[in-house]
Short mmCIF file of C-alpha atoms and ligand atoms in Angstrom, two decimals:
data_model
loop_
_atom_site.label_atom_id
_atom_site.label_comp_id
_atom_site.label_asym_id
_atom_site.label_seq_id
_atom_site.Cartn_x
_atom_site.Cartn_y
_atom_site.Cartn_z
CA MET A 6 -27.16 12.68 -34.49
CA LYS A 7 -26.37 11.51 -31.00
CA LYS A 8 -24.71 13.43 -28.20
CA ILE A 9 -23.64 11.57 -25.07
CA HIS A 10 -23.39 12.96 -21.55
CA ILE A 11 -21.32 10.82 -19.18
CA THR A 12 -20.65 11.11 -15.46
CA THR A 13 -17.64 9.22 -14.10
CA HIS A 14 -15.67 9.23 -10.86
CA ALA A 15 -11.95 8.85 -10.29
CA ASN A 16 -11.04 5.60 -8.61
CA LEU A 17 -8.67 5.93 -5.64
CA ALA A 18 -6.19 3.03 -5.42
CA LEU A 19 -5.80 1.28 -2.07
CA ILE A 20 -3.37 -1.15 -3.70
CA LYS A 21 -1.45 1.00 -6.13
CA TYR A 22 -0.52 0.93 -9.80
CA TRP A 23 2.99 2.35 -10.18
CA GLY A 24 5.12 1.16 -13.10
CA LYS A 25 4.42 -0.67 -16.34
CA ARG A 26 5.45 -3.96 -17.91
CA ASP A 27 4.62 -2.38 -21.31
CA GLU A 28 5.06 1.38 -21.62
CA ALA A 29 3.24 1.70 -24.95
CA LEU A 30 0.15 -0.33 -24.05
CA LEU A 31 0.12 0.92 -20.43
CA LEU A 32 0.23 -2.59 -19.01
CA PRO A 33 0.89 -2.53 -15.27
CA CYS A 34 3.43 -4.48 -13.21
CA THR A 35 0.85 -4.90 -10.43
CA SER A 36 -2.83 -5.61 -10.18
CA SER A 37 -4.45 -2.70 -8.35
CA PHE A 38 -7.57 -2.24 -6.28
CA GLY A 39 -9.51 0.92 -5.58
CA ILE A 40 -12.68 2.80 -4.72
CA SER A 41 -14.55 5.16 -7.04
CA LEU A 42 -15.18 8.37 -5.13
CA THR A 43 -18.28 10.59 -5.21
CA ALA A 44 -16.18 13.72 -4.60
CA LEU A 45 -14.00 13.20 -7.68
CA LYS A 46 -16.62 13.61 -10.36
CA THR A 47 -16.08 14.31 -14.08
CA THR A 48 -18.85 15.20 -16.50
CA THR A 49 -18.14 14.77 -20.21
CA THR A 50 -20.13 15.52 -23.35
CA LEU A 51 -19.13 13.82 -26.58
CA TYR A 52 -20.38 13.77 -30.18
CA SER A 53 -18.91 13.10 -33.61
CA HIS A 54 -18.83 15.64 -36.45
CA ALA A 55 -17.35 16.34 -39.87
CA ALA A 56 -14.96 19.16 -38.88
CA ASP A 57 -11.24 18.82 -39.69
CA GLU A 58 -10.04 18.11 -36.18
CA ASP A 59 -11.11 16.99 -32.75
CA LEU A 60 -12.41 19.91 -30.70
CA ILE A 61 -11.42 19.60 -27.08
CA GLN A 62 -12.49 21.76 -24.17
CA LEU A 63 -11.26 20.84 -20.73
CA ASP A 64 -13.06 23.14 -18.41
CA GLY A 65 -11.09 23.89 -15.28
CA ASN A 66 -7.74 23.45 -16.99
CA ASN A 67 -6.50 25.48 -19.96
CA ASN A 68 -3.22 23.65 -20.37
CA ALA A 69 -3.19 22.71 -24.09
CA SER A 70 -0.56 20.00 -23.51
CA LEU A 71 -3.33 18.00 -21.84
CA HIS A 72 -5.10 17.79 -25.24
CA ILE A 73 -2.25 15.76 -26.78
CA PRO A 74 -3.04 12.44 -25.04
CA ILE A 75 -6.74 12.92 -25.85
CA ARG A 76 -6.01 13.41 -29.58
CA LYS A 77 -3.76 10.36 -29.47
CA PHE A 78 -6.52 8.36 -27.80
CA PHE A 79 -9.03 9.28 -30.53
CA ASP A 80 -6.48 8.61 -33.30
CA GLY A 81 -6.08 5.12 -31.81
CA VAL A 82 -9.87 4.65 -31.71
CA ARG A 83 -10.24 5.76 -35.36
CA THR A 84 -7.51 3.39 -36.55
CA ARG A 85 -8.74 0.45 -34.55
CA PHE A 86 -12.45 0.74 -35.36
CA GLY A 87 -12.21 2.24 -38.86
CA ILE A 88 -13.98 5.47 -37.86
CA ASN A 89 -13.38 8.56 -39.99
CA THR A 90 -15.24 11.28 -38.10
CA LYS A 91 -13.75 13.73 -35.61
CA PHE A 92 -15.12 14.34 -32.15
CA SER A 93 -16.19 17.21 -29.98
CA ILE A 94 -15.26 16.68 -26.35
CA LEU A 95 -16.25 18.88 -23.43
CA SER A 96 -15.01 17.59 -20.12
CA LYS A 97 -15.38 19.19 -16.71
CA ASN A 98 -13.62 17.96 -13.61
CA HIS A 99 -15.40 18.97 -10.45
CA PHE A 100 -12.14 18.96 -8.48
CA PRO A 101 -8.57 20.34 -8.91
CA THR A 102 -6.89 18.67 -11.91
CA ALA A 103 -3.36 17.48 -12.73
CA SER A 104 -2.06 17.61 -9.18
CA GLY A 105 -2.62 14.05 -8.07
CA LEU A 106 -6.41 13.87 -7.97
CA ALA A 107 -6.57 11.43 -10.89
CA SER A 108 -8.34 13.70 -13.37
CA SER A 109 -7.06 11.71 -16.36
CA ALA A 110 -8.51 8.52 -14.89
CA SER A 111 -12.11 9.71 -14.77
CA GLY A 112 -11.66 11.65 -18.04
CA PHE A 113 -10.43 8.73 -20.15
CA ALA A 114 -12.98 6.42 -18.53
CA ALA A 115 -15.68 8.80 -19.78
CA LEU A 116 -14.16 8.97 -23.27
CA ALA A 117 -14.04 5.17 -23.58
CA LEU A 118 -17.63 4.79 -22.37
CA GLY A 119 -18.71 7.73 -24.55
CA VAL A 120 -17.09 6.68 -27.80
CA ASN A 121 -18.51 3.17 -27.41
CA SER A 122 -21.96 4.73 -27.16
CA VAL A 123 -21.62 7.50 -29.80
CA CYS A 124 -20.15 5.16 -32.42
CA GLU A 125 -22.24 2.16 -31.34
CA LEU A 126 -19.16 -0.04 -31.08
CA GLY A 127 -20.95 -2.65 -28.98
CA LEU A 128 -17.96 -3.25 -26.70
CA SER A 129 -18.28 -5.26 -23.48
CA MET A 130 -17.36 -3.56 -20.18
CA GLN A 131 -14.13 -5.58 -20.23
CA GLU A 132 -13.28 -4.17 -23.67
CA ILE A 133 -14.25 -0.64 -22.59
CA SER A 134 -11.89 -0.98 -19.61
CA VAL A 135 -9.07 -2.05 -21.95
CA LEU A 136 -9.84 0.92 -24.21
CA ALA A 137 -9.87 3.37 -21.27
CA ARG A 138 -6.53 1.94 -20.16
CA THR A 139 -4.93 2.96 -23.45
CA GLY A 140 -5.60 6.61 -22.48
CA SER A 141 -4.34 6.39 -18.91
CA GLY A 142 -3.78 3.22 -16.92
CA SER A 143 -5.87 4.07 -13.89
CA ALA A 144 -8.80 4.95 -16.20
CA ALA A 145 -9.27 1.19 -16.60
CA ARG A 146 -10.61 1.18 -13.00
CA SER A 147 -12.67 4.37 -13.34
CA ILE A 148 -15.15 2.94 -15.85
CA HIS A 149 -16.86 1.32 -12.86
CA GLY A 150 -18.40 2.62 -9.67
CA GLY A 151 -18.00 0.80 -6.35
CA VAL A 152 -14.85 -1.09 -5.41
CA VAL A 153 -12.82 -2.30 -8.36
CA LEU A 154 -9.97 -4.71 -9.14
CA TRP A 155 -7.75 -4.07 -12.16
CA HIS A 156 -6.15 -7.36 -13.23
CA LYS A 157 -2.63 -6.77 -14.42
CA GLY A 158 -3.07 -9.54 -16.99
CA GLN A 159 -0.43 -11.66 -18.73
CA ALA A 160 -1.10 -11.26 -22.46
CA LEU A 161 1.34 -9.25 -24.55
CA ASP A 162 -1.50 -7.43 -26.34
CA GLY A 163 -3.12 -6.43 -23.01
CA HIS A 164 -6.59 -7.86 -23.70
CA ASP A 165 -6.65 -9.43 -20.22
CA SER A 166 -5.55 -6.27 -18.40
CA PHE A 167 -8.94 -4.86 -17.46
CA ALA A 168 -10.87 -3.83 -14.36
CA GLN A 169 -13.59 -5.86 -12.74
CA PRO A 170 -16.21 -4.50 -10.32
CA MET A 171 -15.93 -6.34 -6.98
CA PHE A 172 -18.41 -4.60 -4.64
CA ASN A 173 -21.07 -2.06 -5.54
CA ALA A 174 -21.51 1.37 -3.96
CA SER A 175 -24.04 0.16 -1.40
CA TRP A 176 -21.74 -2.62 -0.12
CA TRP A 177 -20.17 -0.40 2.53
CA PRO A 178 -22.28 2.76 2.98
CA GLU A 179 -20.31 3.92 6.07
CA LEU A 180 -16.98 4.00 4.23
CA ARG A 181 -15.60 7.51 3.76
CA VAL A 182 -12.56 9.06 2.13
CA ILE A 183 -11.75 12.60 3.21
CA ILE A 184 -9.44 14.43 0.83
CA ALA A 185 -7.29 17.24 2.18
CA VAL A 186 -6.65 19.42 -0.89
CA THR A 187 -3.30 21.11 -0.40
CA THR A 188 -2.63 22.87 -3.72
CA THR A 189 -4.26 23.90 -6.99
CA GLN A 190 -0.89 23.72 -8.80
CA GLU A 191 -0.07 21.07 -11.36
CA LYS A 192 2.49 18.50 -10.30
CA LYS A 193 6.01 18.91 -11.68
CA ILE A 194 6.54 15.28 -12.66
CA SER A 195 3.69 13.36 -14.23
CA SER A 196 2.81 9.98 -12.82
CA ARG A 197 3.75 8.49 -16.20
CA ALA A 198 7.33 9.80 -16.11
CA GLY A 199 7.64 9.20 -12.38
CA ALA A 200 6.52 5.58 -12.46
CA THR A 201 8.92 4.77 -15.32
CA ALA A 202 11.80 6.34 -13.40
CA SER A 203 10.88 4.41 -10.23
CA LYS A 204 10.83 1.09 -12.04
CA GLU A 205 14.18 1.81 -13.67
CA THR A 206 16.08 3.27 -10.72
CA SER A 207 14.62 2.30 -7.33
CA SER A 208 16.20 -0.74 -5.68
CA LEU A 209 13.06 -0.95 -3.51
CA TYR A 210 10.78 -1.49 -6.52
CA PRO A 211 10.98 -5.34 -6.77
CA GLY A 212 10.24 -5.73 -3.04
CA TRP A 213 7.18 -3.51 -3.33
CA LEU A 214 5.89 -5.63 -6.24
CA GLU A 215 6.13 -8.76 -4.10
CA ARG A 216 4.40 -7.21 -1.09
CA SER A 217 1.68 -5.63 -3.26
CA LYS A 218 0.86 -9.08 -4.64
CA GLU A 219 0.58 -10.51 -1.11
CA ARG A 220 -1.66 -7.67 0.08
CA LEU A 221 -4.16 -7.89 -2.75
CA PRO A 222 -6.18 -10.99 -1.72
CA LYS A 223 -6.07 -9.82 1.92
CA ILE A 224 -7.55 -6.40 1.16
CA ILE A 225 -10.27 -7.89 -1.06
CA GLU A 226 -11.23 -10.16 1.84
CA ALA A 227 -11.12 -7.22 4.29
CA VAL A 228 -13.60 -5.28 2.12
CA ARG A 229 -15.74 -8.38 1.70
CA VAL A 230 -16.13 -8.75 5.49
CA ARG A 231 -16.08 -4.94 5.99
CA ASN A 232 -13.10 -5.06 8.33
CA PHE A 233 -12.08 -1.40 8.34
CA HIS A 234 -8.85 -1.79 10.34
CA THR A 235 -7.44 -4.55 8.15
CA MET A 236 -8.40 -2.68 4.98
CA GLY A 237 -6.90 0.56 6.28
CA GLN A 238 -3.66 -1.06 7.48
CA LEU A 239 -3.14 -2.79 4.13
CA ALA A 240 -3.91 0.38 2.15
CA GLU A 241 -1.59 2.47 4.30
CA ALA A 242 1.16 -0.16 4.06
CA ASP A 243 0.88 -0.18 0.28
CA TRP A 244 1.05 3.60 0.22
CA THR A 245 4.13 3.75 2.51
CA ASP A 246 5.80 1.17 0.27
CA MET A 247 5.00 3.17 -2.89
CA ARG A 248 6.08 6.40 -1.15
CA ASP A 249 9.44 4.83 -0.23
CA VAL A 250 9.90 3.68 -3.84
CA MET A 251 9.12 7.22 -5.05
CA LEU A 252 11.56 8.80 -2.60
CA ASP A 253 14.22 6.20 -3.51
CA THR A 254 13.85 6.97 -7.26
CA LYS A 255 16.87 8.70 -8.83
CA PRO A 256 16.35 11.64 -8.86
CA SER A 257 14.04 11.38 -5.88
CA LEU A 258 10.30 11.90 -6.46
CA ASN A 259 8.97 13.99 -3.65
CA TYR A 260 5.31 14.66 -4.43
CA TRP A 261 4.53 15.93 -0.91
CA THR A 262 4.68 19.35 0.68
CA GLU A 263 4.99 20.50 4.27
CA VAL A 264 1.21 20.73 4.35
CA SER A 265 0.88 17.11 3.18
CA TRP A 266 3.18 15.98 5.99
CA ALA A 267 1.30 18.07 8.55
CA VAL A 268 -1.92 16.29 7.51
CA ILE A 269 -0.27 12.85 7.53
CA ASN A 270 1.27 13.42 10.98
CA LYS A 271 -2.01 14.72 12.38
CA ILE A 272 -3.91 11.63 11.19
CA ILE A 273 -1.28 9.25 12.59
CA ALA A 274 -1.34 11.13 15.92
CA LEU A 275 -5.15 10.94 16.04
CA ARG A 276 -4.96 7.20 15.51
CA GLU A 277 -2.13 6.58 17.97
CA GLN A 278 -3.18 8.97 20.71
CA SER A 279 -6.98 9.09 20.44
CA GLY A 280 -7.56 5.60 19.03
CA LEU A 281 -9.43 7.00 16.02
CA ALA A 282 -9.93 4.45 13.23
CA THR A 283 -8.30 6.28 10.36
CA TYR A 284 -5.64 5.54 7.71
CA ILE A 285 -3.81 7.41 4.98
CA THR A 286 -3.05 7.05 1.33
CA THR A 287 -1.77 9.50 -1.28
CA ASP A 288 -1.00 9.30 -4.99
CA ALA A 289 1.53 11.12 -7.15
CA GLY A 290 0.62 14.48 -5.66
CA PRO A 291 0.47 16.43 -2.42
CA HIS A 292 -3.19 15.85 -1.50
CA VAL A 293 -3.83 13.43 1.34
CA LYS A 294 -6.65 10.90 1.26
CA VAL A 295 -7.87 9.90 4.70
CA LEU A 296 -9.84 6.68 5.11
CA CYS A 297 -12.42 6.53 7.89
CA LEU A 298 -15.97 5.49 8.75
CA ALA A 299 -18.93 7.89 8.72
CA PRO A 300 -19.22 8.46 12.52
CA ASP A 301 -15.58 9.69 12.68
CA ALA A 302 -15.74 11.90 9.58
CA PRO A 303 -16.87 15.14 11.34
CA ARG A 304 -14.03 14.88 13.89
CA ILE A 305 -11.45 14.28 11.17
CA GLN A 306 -12.75 17.20 9.11
CA GLU A 307 -12.61 19.42 12.20
CA GLU A 308 -8.98 18.43 12.84
CA LEU A 309 -7.98 18.95 9.19
CA ARG A 310 -9.51 22.44 9.20
CA THR A 311 -7.02 23.49 11.91
CA ILE A 312 -3.99 22.74 9.66
CA PRO A 313 -2.65 25.86 7.92
CA GLY A 314 -2.37 25.34 4.16
CA VAL A 315 -5.23 22.87 3.78
CA LEU A 316 -7.18 24.62 1.02
CA SER A 317 -10.34 22.56 1.06
CA ILE A 318 -11.69 19.29 2.35
CA LEU A 319 -13.69 16.92 0.17
CA GLU A 320 -15.67 14.17 1.83
CA SER A 321 -16.47 11.20 -0.32
CA CYS A 322 -18.55 8.05 -0.24
CA VAL A 323 -18.19 5.13 -2.63
CA ALA A 324 -19.57 6.27 -6.00
CA ASP A 325 -22.26 4.57 -8.06
CA GLU A 326 -21.72 3.29 -11.58
CA PRO A 327 -21.10 5.94 -14.27
CA THR A 328 -24.21 7.35 -15.93
CA ILE A 329 -24.62 7.72 -19.70
CA GLU A 330 -27.40 9.88 -21.17
CA GLU A 331 -28.21 10.24 -24.85
CA GLU A 332 -29.49 13.39 -26.55
CA TYR A 333 -30.63 13.51 -30.18
CA GLY A 334 -30.47 16.55 -32.48
CA ASN A 335 -28.33 18.41 -34.99
CA PHE A 336 -25.11 19.39 -33.26
CA ILE A 337 -22.79 21.82 -35.03
CA PRO A 338 -19.35 22.28 -33.48
C1 LIG B 414 -0.24 6.84 -8.12
O1 LIG B 414 -2.94 6.16 -14.39
O2 LIG B 414 -2.01 8.46 -14.02
O3 LIG B 414 -2.42 7.31 -8.94
O4 LIG B 414 -1.06 5.05 -16.91
O5 LIG B 414 0.87 6.58 -17.03
O6 LIG B 414 -1.44 7.48 -17.30
P1 LIG B 414 -0.56 6.44 -16.65
O7 LIG B 414 -0.57 6.69 -15.08
P2 LIG B 414 -1.78 7.00 -14.08
O8 LIG B 414 -1.10 6.51 -12.72
C2 LIG B 414 -1.79 6.53 -11.50
C3 LIG B 414 -0.85 6.21 -10.40
C4 LIG B 414 -1.39 6.36 -9.00
C5 LIG B 414 -1.84 5.03 -8.45
C6 LIG B 414 -3.16 4.47 -8.94
O9 LIG B 414 -4.10 5.22 -9.24
O10 LIG B 414 -3.23 3.23 -8.99
#
């Protein structure tokens, strides 16, 4: 019997995914582009067994409602590949979960990579990305390390909506993302519900789609030539656009707290007053992700530490590819 140990990293979007053209297949309205982050690591152990049900342990979060999408994911896998065993899943996020730090992204990426290996499905990376996407959209990007592009695709069945690695982890060794963690609480509105509401109710949504499409080739080029300012400006512009869409959603989606705004204002002041090269992005949660280059990271950390309510600071480089290790033995759940 084979047990698989997988290490994945959540992939932070610089050009965001927010809203779906197909809600069931999790097909996005936009292509998105992001960086896998060393600080957002998930380790997952997976094996198949003959017990009556899937056994799920999500260390670091005891909320049983989080097991539902995982069971659904494995039901889908069993139907699609004609598998009749159940699985044992132990997943540990090495960062706060369910509050906008993309825990589902790295988790489902690990499950897709893991089930391909445990059941010897022989899927290509493109097919694994599609499979990960069926668990949570942004997981499509997290099956890779480095800097990743998720093609929104055109096909109705979603086979062309997969992520492609663009630049590996060593492409830009000076690139840093500093995460100001501002809560350990779960967010009130999931990104799934929030994105659907935004698409249905925000009059700003179509404009954001257009601008996102224009930004995408520009940001890929900025990373290719390692132009930090252009990359940062485009990422921050995409975030402000998504933020405005969220706030314009009816009812309004306000994922940020006073602490988030204190961090955001501090970073903008550092850029405008001290000329520091630094930009902001956030996701559907109150944590703030600060983009910078290695020489400026200590100064930014120092400034963030002075803000009351910042619980911890995670400094991240661009992560390597996921690792998959096999262990053989008799595993009894
Ligand atoms: C704001 O991937 O969590 O982080 O596909 O519904 O599971 P579902 O949504 P999810 O959305 C992530 C949204 C985001 C932006 C991004 O990561 O691109």
